[in-house]
Short mmCIF file of C-alpha atoms in Angstrom, two decimals:
data_model
loop_
_atom_site.label_atom_id
_atom_site.label_comp_id
_atom_site.label_asym_id
_atom_site.label_seq_id
_atom_site.Cartn_x
_atom_site.Cartn_y
_atom_site.Cartn_z
CA UNK O 133 38.67 3.98 37.34
CA UNK O 134 38.28 5.88 34.15
CA UNK O 135 34.61 5.21 33.41
CA UNK O 136 33.50 6.67 36.70
CA UNK O 137 34.96 10.18 36.01
CA UNK O 138 34.08 11.29 32.49
CA UNK O 139 32.71 14.57 31.20
CA UNK O 140 29.06 14.22 30.02
CA UNK O 141 29.58 14.56 26.37
CA UNK O 142 32.44 11.93 26.37
CA UNK O 143 30.15 9.64 28.45
CA UNK O 144 27.51 10.23 25.75
CA UNK O 145 29.90 9.21 23.03
CA UNK O 146 30.92 6.07 24.93
CA UNK O 147 27.43 4.99 25.59
CA UNK O 148 26.39 5.64 22.00
CA UNK O 149 29.11 3.38 20.75
CA UNK O 150 28.29 0.70 23.22
CA UNK O 151 24.55 0.86 22.68
CA UNK O 152 24.93 0.85 18.86
CA UNK O 153 27.08 -2.26 18.98
CA UNK O 154 24.31 -3.85 21.07
CA UNK O 155 21.79 -2.80 18.41
CA UNK O 156 24.00 -4.55 15.81
CA UNK O 157 23.91 -7.66 17.85
CA UNK O 158 20.13 -7.49 17.55
CA UNK O 159 20.41 -6.97 13.82
CA UNK O 160 22.07 -10.34 13.71
CA UNK O 161 19.42 -11.83 16.02
CA UNK O 162 16.63 -10.51 13.81
CA UNK O 163 17.81 -11.33 10.39
CA UNK O 164 17.68 -14.54 8.45
CA UNK O 165 20.42 -13.77 5.96
CA UNK O 166 24.03 -14.88 6.67
CA UNK O 167 25.52 -11.94 4.80
CA UNK O 168 23.58 -9.54 6.93
CA UNK O 169 24.95 -11.17 10.04
CA UNK O 170 28.40 -10.80 8.60
CA UNK O 171 28.01 -7.11 7.81
CA UNK O 172 26.56 -6.44 11.21
CA UNK O 173 29.46 -8.20 12.82
CA UNK O 174 32.02 -6.29 10.72
CA UNK O 175 30.28 -2.96 11.72
CA UNK O 176 30.28 -3.95 15.25
CA UNK O 177 33.94 -4.73 15.25
CA UNK O 178 34.70 -1.29 13.69
CA UNK O 179 32.57 0.32 16.38
CA UNK O 180 34.50 -1.46 19.10
CA UNK O 181 37.82 -0.40 17.40
CA UNK O 182 36.63 3.25 17.54
CA UNK O 183 35.68 2.70 21.10
CA UNK O 184 39.13 1.42 22.07
CA UNK O 185 40.75 4.25 20.26
CA UNK O 186 38.51 6.69 22.22
CA UNK O 187 39.35 4.95 25.53
CA UNK O 188 43.02 5.24 24.54
CA UNK O 189 42.70 8.85 23.86
CA UNK O 190 40.73 9.86 27.02
CA UNK O 191 42.49 7.55 29.49
CA UNK O 192 45.99 8.07 27.89
CA UNK O 193 46.91 4.55 26.92
CA UNK O 194 48.83 4.83 23.69
CA UNK O 195 48.91 1.05 23.09
CA UNK O 196 45.25 1.08 22.74
CA UNK O 197 45.59 2.80 19.37
CA UNK O 198 47.49 -0.27 18.13
CA UNK O 199 44.80 -2.54 19.51
CA UNK O 200 42.23 -0.44 17.78
CA UNK O 201 44.06 -0.87 14.50
CA UNK O 202 44.40 -4.55 15.00
CA UNK O 203 40.77 -4.86 15.96
CA UNK O 204 39.59 -3.08 12.97
CA UNK O 205 41.94 -5.09 10.68
CA UNK O 206 41.33 -8.53 12.17
CA UNK O 207 37.75 -8.50 13.41
CA UNK O 208 36.51 -5.90 10.90
CA UNK O 209 38.23 -7.23 7.78
CA UNK O 210 39.99 -10.56 7.96
CA UNK O 211 37.44 -12.58 9.86
CA UNK O 212 34.48 -11.37 7.81
CA UNK O 213 36.45 -12.14 4.71
CA UNK O 214 37.21 -15.63 5.78
CA UNK O 215 33.67 -16.36 6.78
CA UNK O 216 32.43 -14.80 3.53
CA UNK O 217 34.57 -17.29 1.66
CA UNK O 218 33.15 -20.18 3.54
CA UNK O 219 29.66 -18.79 2.85
CA UNK O 220 30.36 -18.56 -0.89
CA UNK O 221 31.70 -22.15 -0.99
CA UNK O 222 28.83 -23.65 0.87
CA UNK O 223 26.16 -21.99 -1.14
CA UNK O 224 24.07 -21.26 1.86
CA UNK O 225 22.79 -17.81 1.96
CA UNK O 226 20.12 -17.91 4.64
CA UNK O 227 19.26 -19.51 7.96
CA UNK O 228 16.98 -22.41 7.36
CA UNK O 229 17.34 -24.48 10.50
CA UNK O 230 16.22 -21.90 13.19
CA UNK O 231 14.42 -23.10 16.26
CA UNK O 232 12.79 -19.73 17.01
CA UNK O 233 11.55 -17.26 14.49
CA UNK O 234 13.56 -14.05 14.21
CA UNK O 235 10.85 -11.81 15.72
CA UNK O 236 10.37 -14.17 18.68
CA UNK O 237 14.12 -14.21 19.23
CA UNK O 238 14.14 -10.40 19.09
CA UNK O 239 11.74 -10.32 21.85
CA UNK O 240 13.51 -12.97 23.79
CA UNK O 241 16.72 -11.05 23.35
CA UNK O 242 15.01 -7.89 24.62
CA UNK O 243 13.99 -9.71 27.74
CA UNK O 244 17.62 -10.92 28.18
CA UNK O 245 18.74 -7.27 27.94
CA UNK O 246 16.30 -6.38 30.64
CA UNK O 247 17.80 -9.12 32.80
CA UNK O 248 21.32 -7.88 32.22
CA UNK O 249 20.10 -4.36 33.07
CA UNK O 250 18.72 -5.50 36.42
CA UNK O 251 21.83 -7.45 37.25
CA UNK O 252 24.22 -4.70 36.32
CA UNK O 253 22.20 -2.09 38.09
CA UNK O 254 22.50 -4.11 41.25
CA UNK O 255 26.10 -4.57 40.80
CA UNK O 256 26.61 -0.86 40.08
CA UNK O 257 24.77 0.10 43.24
CA UNK O 258 26.77 -2.21 45.42
CA UNK O 259 30.06 -0.99 43.92
CA UNK O 260 29.06 2.67 44.17
CA UNK O 261 29.12 3.20 40.46
CA UNK O 262 25.49 3.94 39.73
CA UNK O 263 24.77 6.31 36.91
CA UNK O 264 28.18 5.95 35.24
CA UNK O 265 29.33 4.53 31.91
CA UNK O 266 30.74 1.50 33.84
CA UNK O 267 27.21 0.28 34.61
CA UNK O 268 26.17 0.78 31.00
CA UNK O 269 29.25 -1.09 29.69
CA UNK O 270 28.47 -3.86 32.08
CA UNK O 271 24.93 -4.15 30.84
CA UNK O 272 25.98 -4.16 27.20
CA UNK O 273 28.62 -6.79 27.94
CA UNK O 274 26.21 -9.02 29.74
CA UNK O 275 23.50 -8.75 27.15
CA UNK O 276 25.86 -9.23 24.21
CA UNK O 277 26.95 -12.45 25.99
CA UNK O 278 23.44 -13.59 26.57
CA UNK O 279 22.46 -12.82 22.97
CA UNK O 280 25.45 -14.80 21.82
CA UNK O 281 24.32 -17.78 23.88
CA UNK O 282 20.77 -17.24 22.58
CA UNK O 283 21.98 -17.30 19.01
CA UNK O 284 24.00 -20.53 19.86
CA UNK O 285 20.85 -22.13 21.17
CA UNK O 286 18.33 -21.21 18.54
CA UNK O 287 20.34 -21.11 15.29
CA UNK O 288 21.11 -24.34 13.48
CA UNK O 289 23.35 -23.17 10.70
CA UNK O 290 26.98 -23.87 11.41
CA UNK O 291 28.01 -20.47 10.23
CA UNK O 292 25.57 -18.80 12.54
CA UNK O 293 27.20 -20.76 15.35
CA UNK O 294 30.61 -19.25 14.52
CA UNK O 295 29.15 -15.77 14.33
CA UNK O 296 27.40 -16.25 17.71
CA UNK O 297 30.66 -17.10 19.20
CA UNK O 298 32.20 -14.09 17.76
CA UNK O 299 29.38 -11.97 19.03
CA UNK O 300 29.97 -13.40 22.53
CA UNK O 301 33.68 -12.64 22.26
CA UNK O 302 33.03 -9.07 20.95
CA UNK O 303 30.81 -8.44 24.01
CA UNK O 304 33.56 -9.47 26.43
CA UNK O 305 36.09 -7.43 24.53
CA UNK O 306 33.90 -4.38 24.56
CA UNK O 307 33.21 -4.60 28.24
CA UNK O 308 36.89 -5.12 29.01
CA UNK O 309 37.85 -2.08 26.96
CA UNK O 310 35.67 0.24 29.04
CA UNK O 311 35.84 -1.51 32.44
CA UNK O 312 39.59 -2.39 32.65
CA UNK O 313 41.31 -0.38 29.97
CA UNK O 314 45.09 -1.00 29.67
CA UNK O 315 45.23 -4.81 29.71
CA UNK O 316 48.64 -5.95 28.58
CA UNK O 317 49.11 -5.88 24.75
CA UNK O 318 50.03 -9.43 24.69
CA UNK O 319 46.67 -10.68 25.95
CA UNK O 320 44.89 -8.79 23.26
CA UNK O 321 47.13 -10.19 20.59
CA UNK O 322 46.63 -13.72 21.91
CA UNK O 323 42.81 -13.17 21.87
CA UNK O 324 43.01 -12.02 18.26
CA UNK O 325 45.01 -15.02 17.15
CA UNK O 326 42.68 -17.18 19.12
CA UNK O 327 39.79 -15.98 17.09
CA UNK O 328 41.58 -16.64 13.88
CA UNK O 329 42.08 -20.26 15.08
CA UNK O 330 38.37 -20.47 15.98
CA UNK O 331 37.25 -19.45 12.49
CA UNK O 332 39.76 -21.78 10.79
CA UNK O 333 38.69 -24.78 12.87
CA UNK O 334 35.07 -23.98 12.16
CA UNK O 335 35.87 -23.73 8.46
CA UNK O 336 37.29 -27.18 8.49
CA UNK O 337 34.55 -28.52 10.68
CA UNK O 338 31.91 -27.20 8.36
CA UNK O 339 33.42 -28.62 5.28
CA UNK O 340 33.73 -31.96 7.15
CA UNK O 341 30.08 -31.69 8.06
CA UNK O 342 28.97 -30.92 4.51
CA UNK O 343 30.99 -33.86 3.04
CA UNK O 344 29.90 -36.42 5.67
CA UNK O 345 26.54 -35.50 6.75
CA UNK O 346 25.41 -33.66 3.56
CA UNK O 347 24.10 -30.61 5.39
CA UNK O 348 25.43 -27.48 7.13
CA UNK O 349 23.02 -27.75 9.97
CA UNK O 350 24.50 -28.55 13.38
CA UNK O 351 21.30 -30.26 14.39
CA UNK O 352 22.50 -33.32 12.53
CA UNK O 353 25.36 -33.66 14.96
CA UNK O 354 23.56 -35.86 17.42
CA UNK O 355 26.11 -38.39 18.35
CA UNK O 356 29.62 -37.78 19.69
CA UNK O 357 31.26 -40.08 17.18
CA UNK O 358 34.17 -39.65 14.82
CA UNK K 184 -5.23 34.80 31.46
CA UNK K 185 -7.65 35.64 28.70
CA UNK K 186 -4.85 35.58 26.24
CA UNK K 187 -4.02 32.06 27.42
CA UNK K 188 -7.55 30.95 26.83
CA UNK K 189 -7.45 32.26 23.29
CA UNK K 190 -4.06 30.58 22.76
CA UNK K 191 -5.55 27.28 23.97
CA UNK K 192 -8.45 27.70 21.54
CA UNK K 193 -5.86 28.50 18.81
CA UNK K 194 -4.11 25.28 19.53
CA UNK K 195 -7.21 23.21 18.92
CA UNK K 196 -8.06 25.21 15.84
CA UNK K 197 -4.53 24.69 14.50
CA UNK K 198 -4.90 21.01 14.72
CA UNK K 199 -8.42 21.00 13.23
CA UNK K 200 -7.32 23.12 10.28
CA UNK K 201 -3.87 21.70 9.51
CA UNK K 202 -5.12 18.05 9.69
CA UNK K 203 -6.50 17.76 6.13
CA UNK K 204 -3.60 19.87 4.66
CA UNK K 205 -1.06 17.37 6.16
CA UNK K 206 -2.92 14.46 4.71
CA UNK K 207 -3.02 16.07 1.33
CA UNK K 208 0.67 16.74 1.40
CA UNK K 209 1.38 13.06 2.34
CA UNK K 210 -0.82 11.68 -0.30
CA UNK K 211 0.59 14.02 -3.02
CA UNK K 212 4.25 13.24 -2.06
CA UNK K 213 3.48 9.44 -2.17
CA UNK K 214 2.21 9.79 -5.69
CA UNK K 215 5.17 12.03 -6.74
CA UNK K 216 7.69 9.52 -5.38
CA UNK K 217 5.96 6.88 -7.49
CA UNK K 218 6.26 9.22 -10.49
CA UNK K 219 2.65 10.03 -10.63
CA UNK K 220 0.96 13.42 -10.61
CA UNK K 221 -1.05 13.03 -7.49
CA UNK K 222 -3.97 14.95 -6.14
CA UNK K 223 -3.58 18.64 -5.10
CA UNK K 224 -2.61 19.25 -1.46
CA UNK K 225 -6.10 20.72 -0.80
CA UNK K 226 -8.00 17.70 -1.94
CA UNK K 227 -8.82 16.38 1.47
CA UNK K 228 -10.73 19.68 2.20
CA UNK K 229 -12.69 19.26 -0.92
CA UNK K 230 -13.42 15.61 -0.03
CA UNK K 231 -14.71 16.71 3.44
CA UNK K 232 -16.87 19.42 1.96
CA UNK K 233 -18.27 16.96 -0.51
CA UNK K 234 -19.02 14.34 2.22
CA UNK K 235 -20.68 16.85 4.47
CA UNK K 236 -23.24 17.60 1.68
CA UNK K 237 -24.03 14.01 0.95
CA UNK K 238 -26.99 12.02 2.07
CA UNK K 239 -26.66 9.77 5.11
CA UNK K 240 -27.35 6.10 4.61
CA UNK K 241 -27.67 4.10 7.81
CA UNK K 242 -27.64 0.32 7.90
CA UNK K 243 -30.76 -1.34 9.31
CA UNK K 244 -28.77 -3.29 11.96
CA UNK K 245 -27.20 -0.14 13.39
CA UNK K 246 -27.66 0.76 16.99
CA UNK K 247 -26.94 3.98 18.99
CA UNK K 248 -23.22 3.16 18.88
CA UNK K 249 -23.22 3.80 15.15
CA UNK K 250 -24.29 7.37 15.88
CA UNK K 251 -22.13 8.28 18.88
CA UNK K 252 -18.90 6.74 17.64
CA UNK K 253 -17.92 9.37 15.08
CA UNK K 254 -18.86 12.30 17.28
CA UNK K 255 -17.07 10.67 20.25
CA UNK K 256 -13.96 10.05 18.16
CA UNK K 257 -13.96 13.59 16.94
CA UNK K 258 -14.47 15.00 20.39
CA UNK K 259 -11.55 12.96 21.67
CA UNK K 260 -9.31 14.40 18.97
CA UNK K 261 -10.47 17.85 19.93
CA UNK K 262 -9.56 17.28 23.54
CA UNK K 263 -5.92 15.93 23.08
CA UNK K 264 -4.49 19.17 21.62
CA UNK K 265 -5.34 20.88 24.95
CA UNK K 266 -2.95 18.69 26.78
CA UNK K 267 0.11 18.81 24.60
CA UNK K 268 2.45 21.58 23.39
CA UNK K 269 1.18 22.54 19.98
CA UNK K 270 1.91 26.22 19.72
CA UNK K 271 3.36 27.28 23.13
CA UNK K 272 6.08 25.78 25.31
CA UNK K 273 4.37 26.61 28.52
CA UNK K 274 1.22 25.06 29.89
CA UNK K 275 -2.00 26.78 29.10
CA UNK K 276 -5.33 26.66 31.07
CA UNK K 277 -6.68 23.10 31.38
CA UNK K 278 -3.55 21.53 30.11
CA UNK K 279 -2.93 20.17 33.57
CA UNK K 280 -6.00 17.85 33.04
CA UNK K 281 -3.68 15.06 32.18
CA UNK K 282 -0.11 14.17 31.50
CA UNK K 283 1.43 12.09 28.54
CA UNK K 284 -0.42 9.01 29.74
CA UNK K 285 -3.68 10.89 29.92
CA UNK K 286 -3.23 12.18 26.37
CA UNK K 287 -2.51 8.63 25.22
CA UNK K 288 -5.65 7.46 27.00
CA UNK K 289 -7.85 9.81 25.22
CA UNK K 290 -6.22 9.00 21.84
CA UNK K 291 -6.83 5.32 22.49
CA UNK K 292 -10.39 6.01 23.57
CA UNK K 293 -11.04 7.54 20.12
CA UNK K 294 -9.70 4.43 18.35
CA UNK K 295 -11.71 2.24 20.75
CA UNK K 296 -14.91 4.02 19.78
CA UNK K 297 -14.11 3.41 16.04
CA UNK K 298 -13.40 -0.25 16.75
CA UNK K 299 -16.70 -0.66 18.48
CA UNK K 300 -18.45 1.08 15.59
CA UNK K 301 -16.91 -1.27 13.14
CA UNK K 302 -18.37 -4.22 15.12
CA UNK K 303 -21.69 -2.58 15.65
CA UNK K 304 -23.50 -3.01 12.37
CA UNK K 305 -22.47 -6.71 12.16
CA UNK K 306 -20.88 -6.45 8.67
CA UNK K 307 -18.13 -8.88 7.90
CA UNK K 308 -15.57 -6.21 6.80
CA UNK K 309 -16.16 -4.12 9.98
CA UNK K 310 -15.42 -7.20 12.13
CA UNK K 311 -12.36 -8.04 10.22
CA UNK K 312 -11.00 -4.52 10.34
CA UNK K 313 -11.81 -4.13 14.12
CA UNK K 314 -10.03 -7.38 14.95
CA UNK K 315 -6.97 -6.49 12.93
CA UNK K 316 -6.86 -3.03 14.49
CA UNK K 317 -7.03 -4.49 18.02
CA UNK K 318 -4.28 -7.00 17.19
CA UNK K 319 -1.97 -4.25 16.09
CA UNK K 320 -2.98 -2.20 19.08
CA UNK K 321 -2.23 -5.08 21.51
CA UNK K 322 1.30 -5.25 19.96
CA UNK K 323 1.87 -1.54 19.82
CA UNK K 324 0.64 -0.89 23.44
CA UNK K 325 3.70 -2.35 25.23
CA UNK K 326 6.06 -0.19 23.13
CA UNK K 327 3.96 2.84 23.75
CA UNK K 328 4.12 2.28 27.48
CA UNK K 329 7.82 1.55 27.37
CA UNK K 330 8.39 4.80 25.47
CA UNK K 331 6.47 6.74 28.04
CA UNK K 332 8.48 5.05 30.78
CA UNK K 333 11.63 6.01 28.91
CA UNK K 334 10.57 9.61 28.63
CA UNK K 335 9.67 9.63 32.29
CA UNK K 336 13.15 8.33 33.26
CA UNK K 337 14.79 10.87 30.99
CA UNK K 338 12.90 13.89 32.33
CA UNK K 339 11.94 12.59 35.71
CA UNK K 340 8.44 13.90 34.86
CA UNK K 341 5.47 12.78 32.77
CA UNK K 342 4.49 16.24 31.56
CA UNK K 343 5.32 16.98 27.87
CA UNK K 344 6.28 20.49 28.72
CA UNK K 345 8.95 19.43 31.04
CA UNK K 346 10.49 17.03 28.44
CA UNK K 347 10.42 19.82 25.86
CA UNK K 348 12.21 22.29 28.21
CA UNK K 349 14.82 19.69 29.22
CA UNK K 350 15.67 18.80 25.59
CA UNK K 351 15.97 22.45 24.61
CA UNK K 352 18.10 23.39 27.59
CA UNK K 353 20.56 20.37 27.58
CA UNK K 354 22.11 19.27 24.25
CA UNK K 355 23.92 16.36 25.97
CA UNK K 356 20.54 14.89 26.87
CA UNK K 357 19.25 15.49 23.29
CA UNK K 358 22.09 13.60 21.81
CA UNK K 359 22.15 10.85 24.37
CA UNK K 360 21.44 7.35 23.13
CA UNK K 361 18.39 7.03 25.31
CA UNK K 362 16.71 9.97 23.58
CA UNK K 363 17.75 8.87 20.10
CA UNK K 364 16.42 5.38 20.66
CA UNK K 365 13.09 6.79 22.04
CA UNK K 366 12.78 8.84 18.81
CA UNK K 367 13.31 5.78 16.66
CA UNK K 368 10.83 3.63 18.66
CA UNK K 369 8.20 6.45 18.49
CA UNK K 370 8.64 6.76 14.81
CA UNK K 371 7.68 3.11 14.33
CA UNK K 372 4.70 3.83 16.63
CA UNK K 373 3.74 6.74 14.36
CA UNK K 374 3.75 4.36 11.42
CA UNK K 375 1.35 1.98 13.25
CA UNK K 376 -1.04 4.52 14.54
CA UNK K 377 -1.41 6.32 11.33
CA UNK K 378 -1.89 3.07 9.46
CA UNK K 379 1.29 3.48 7.36
CA UNK K 380 3.27 0.41 8.36
CA UNK K 381 5.25 -1.10 5.44
CA UNK K 382 3.08 -4.16 5.42
CA UNK K 383 0.63 -5.35 2.74
CA UNK K 384 -2.24 -3.55 4.18
CA UNK K 385 -1.94 0.20 3.89
CA UNK K 386 -3.46 0.33 0.47
CA UNK K 387 -7.15 1.34 0.67
CA UNK K 388 -10.23 -0.70 -0.10
CA UNK K 389 -8.50 -3.95 -0.48
CA UNK K 390 -8.64 -7.32 1.30
CA UNK K 391 -5.95 -6.53 3.74
CA UNK K 392 -7.21 -3.14 4.76
CA UNK K 393 -7.26 -2.22 8.38
CA UNK K 394 -8.33 1.45 8.89
CA UNK K 395 -10.77 1.52 5.97
CA UNK K 396 -12.51 -1.66 6.86
CA UNK K 397 -13.72 -0.30 10.16
CA UNK K 398 -15.54 2.60 8.58
CA UNK K 399 -16.95 0.92 5.41
CA UNK K 400 -20.51 1.21 6.74
CA UNK K 401 -20.41 4.95 7.13
CA UNK K 402 -21.46 7.55 4.63
CA UNK K 403 -22.04 11.25 4.37
CA UNK K 404 -21.41 13.65 7.21
CA UNK K 405 -20.57 10.82 9.64
CA UNK K 406 -17.93 9.49 7.39
CA UNK K 407 -16.56 13.05 7.03
CA UNK K 408 -16.26 13.25 10.82
CA UNK K 409 -14.51 9.95 11.03
CA UNK K 410 -12.00 10.86 8.19
CA UNK K 411 -11.35 14.19 9.84
CA UNK K 412 -10.94 12.52 13.14
CA UNK K 413 -8.28 10.12 11.88
CA UNK K 414 -6.43 12.98 10.06
CA UNK K 415 -6.48 14.88 13.36
CA UNK K 416 -5.08 11.90 15.16
CA UNK K 417 -2.23 11.91 12.71
CA UNK K 418 -1.57 15.57 13.29
CA UNK K 419 -1.73 15.04 17.05
CA UNK K 420 0.78 12.18 17.11
CA UNK K 421 3.06 14.12 14.74
CA UNK K 422 2.78 17.12 17.02
CA UNK K 423 3.74 15.07 20.09
CA UNK K 424 6.63 13.62 18.11
CA UNK K 425 8.10 16.85 16.87
CA UNK K 426 7.30 19.07 19.80
CA UNK K 427 8.16 16.78 22.59
CA UNK K 428 10.85 14.52 21.12
CA UNK K 429 12.37 15.30 17.78
CA UNK K 430 12.40 19.07 17.23
CA UNK K 431 11.55 20.74 20.54
CA UNK K 432 12.54 24.24 19.19
CA UNK K 433 10.49 26.91 17.63
CA UNK K 434 7.55 27.12 19.91
CA UNK K 435 6.10 30.31 21.16
CA UNK K 436 7.76 31.33 24.48
CA UNK K 437 5.88 34.55 25.32
CA UNK K 438 2.54 33.74 23.90
CA UNK K 439 2.06 36.78 21.68
CA UNK K 440 -0.13 36.43 18.62
CA UNK K 441 2.84 36.76 16.20
CA UNK K 442 4.81 34.21 18.10
CA UNK K 443 1.91 31.82 17.94
CA UNK K 444 1.43 32.27 14.24
CA UNK K 445 5.19 31.78 13.65
CA UNK K 446 4.93 28.68 15.88
CA UNK K 447 2.11 27.26 13.71
CA UNK K 448 4.09 27.80 10.57
CA UNK K 449 7.17 26.26 12.14
CA UNK K 450 5.01 23.38 13.21
CA UNK K 451 3.84 22.69 9.67
CA UNK K 452 7.53 22.87 8.52
CA UNK K 453 8.36 20.28 11.10
CA UNK K 454 5.39 18.07 10.00
CA UNK K 455 6.77 18.27 6.49
CA UNK K 456 10.14 16.82 7.73
CA UNK K 457 8.47 13.97 9.46
CA UNK K 458 6.06 13.41 6.57
CA UNK K 459 9.04 13.19 4.23
CA UNK K 460 10.56 10.38 6.39
CA UNK K 461 7.13 8.66 6.62
CA UNK K 462 6.57 8.84 2.83
CA UNK K 463 10.07 7.58 2.21
CA UNK K 464 9.58 4.55 4.48
CA UNK K 465 6.15 3.79 3.05
CA UNK K 466 7.21 3.81 -0.48
CA UNK K 467 10.88 2.80 -0.39
CA UNK K 468 10.53 -0.12 2.06
CA UNK K 469 9.27 -3.09 0.31
CA UNK K 470 5.88 -4.20 1.55
CA UNK K 471 6.02 -7.18 3.95
CA UNK K 472 3.63 -10.07 3.73
CA UNK K 473 0.59 -9.24 5.83
CA UNK K 474 1.35 -11.82 8.45
CA UNK K 475 4.69 -10.29 9.20
CA UNK K 476 3.14 -7.25 10.75
CA UNK K 477 4.64 -8.08 14.04
CA UNK K 478 8.21 -7.53 12.83
CA UNK K 479 8.37 -3.78 12.83
CA UNK K 480 6.55 -3.79 16.19
CA UNK K 481 9.06 -6.16 17.62
CA UNK K 482 11.82 -3.88 16.46
CA UNK K 483 10.28 -0.83 18.10
CA UNK K 484 9.75 -2.75 21.36
CA UNK K 485 13.40 -3.57 21.27
CA UNK K 486 14.41 0.09 20.55
CA UNK K 487 12.29 1.20 23.46
CA UNK K 488 14.09 -1.33 25.76
CA UNK K 489 17.49 -0.22 24.48
CA UNK K 490 16.37 3.37 25.35
CA UNK K 491 15.57 2.32 28.81
CA UNK K 492 18.89 0.53 29.26
CA UNK K 493 20.80 3.56 27.97
CA UNK K 494 19.02 5.64 30.54
CA UNK K 495 21.28 4.17 33.26
CA UNK K 496 23.62 7.04 32.54
CA UNK K 497 22.54 9.87 34.71
#
């Protein structure tokens, strides 16, 4: 496994990238403005792109460079652009339907990170990986997933829900880059196009929501009815 | 041995003497950034001199707490410099009295005395100021403890000298995310402890004041002692920040007089760097509504947790 045998400075670089993307997930959790979410998401995607390029360089997988470029292009530019267009059209610029205030959700997110920390430390110990980047990547992956779920649970704006899903997916992608580098190229491509489909579907759904329910809050979707 | 005792005395004197100067520099820079002229950097010395020559007016409702609080707070601030690396990067006599937690305990004892003094005379403002200070303290305390835990995990020791040596000796540790996040979390703590949070309260003599409200009943020499103690607290926290976490270089290694003098000058230079950042945050960041004071503290709590998580890498 690559992550278990890294020189210290490289390990520092990897962990810095991973932790900074976790920090950006918290920026999303702690802010009320949709545009800020979007910028944080784009920056996170760029960091993950850098990370996969770094993994490609240190582990010797040339196809990861292609994946890095595609990640930066799709997640860092195309998806934010599409969502920005939806935000402009909807005329919503901030989260109004939150169930938990940003500061409280920050603290809740911090507790979730601690939970992920405990889980992955145990996992790392039982796998004999304690003290390596792998454990850190596992923590970051789990906590980004939990933060994504938290955002899905406490945020009411439809666009926040899309972004929460994307954060969740970013977390999985980041973890997989470090833990199992060298997945087949095709899977990565499929995931990228999957995301495009998700965003397109949500765009349609949000417009439907606005035209029929007159609001962009998903709390109005109470009944499973067409 | 004798030289070490002199060095220890020099550490305390450095803190006592530099405290008003640092305050003067910060106050002047704040005005300059807002395009004002600002007072001279030696103004706090003149203020203290003036206050020491003024008459003492004591409220009728004051008890003995009113008298011992300023002296006690000042004594606490005289004690902490013994425990931390101010001039030398090796332990001096009596610096093994307490570790980082011990230093934090004595600092908090000083603030506690001032809180009690604010409540003592029964004035409305004193009570409001004390309750606000305690509220912020409650929120800042978990972060402080987490930062200390993070430092302990980083260096496997609670002594500031060990942390300093580790950071100087191993650049990978210095640049590790754990350390960088600890620096960020501690920076927010500095803003809280020196009453410079970007909330609508750090302006003086105003409805939302925190620090000023507690000492509103004091006058003359006792007020001077309190002011001086709070300036010293600022210097002590800055010294812990720069010498233990941010810039662990430039301390006296051998303990000669010239080295100690150079270390004192370097220390002031490092203070200026931190002061620049603090002034920038205080003036450039828009003031939050008073009741959003918990947001920066939530952020610093989060940074401390991230630091601990990043510590998994060993």
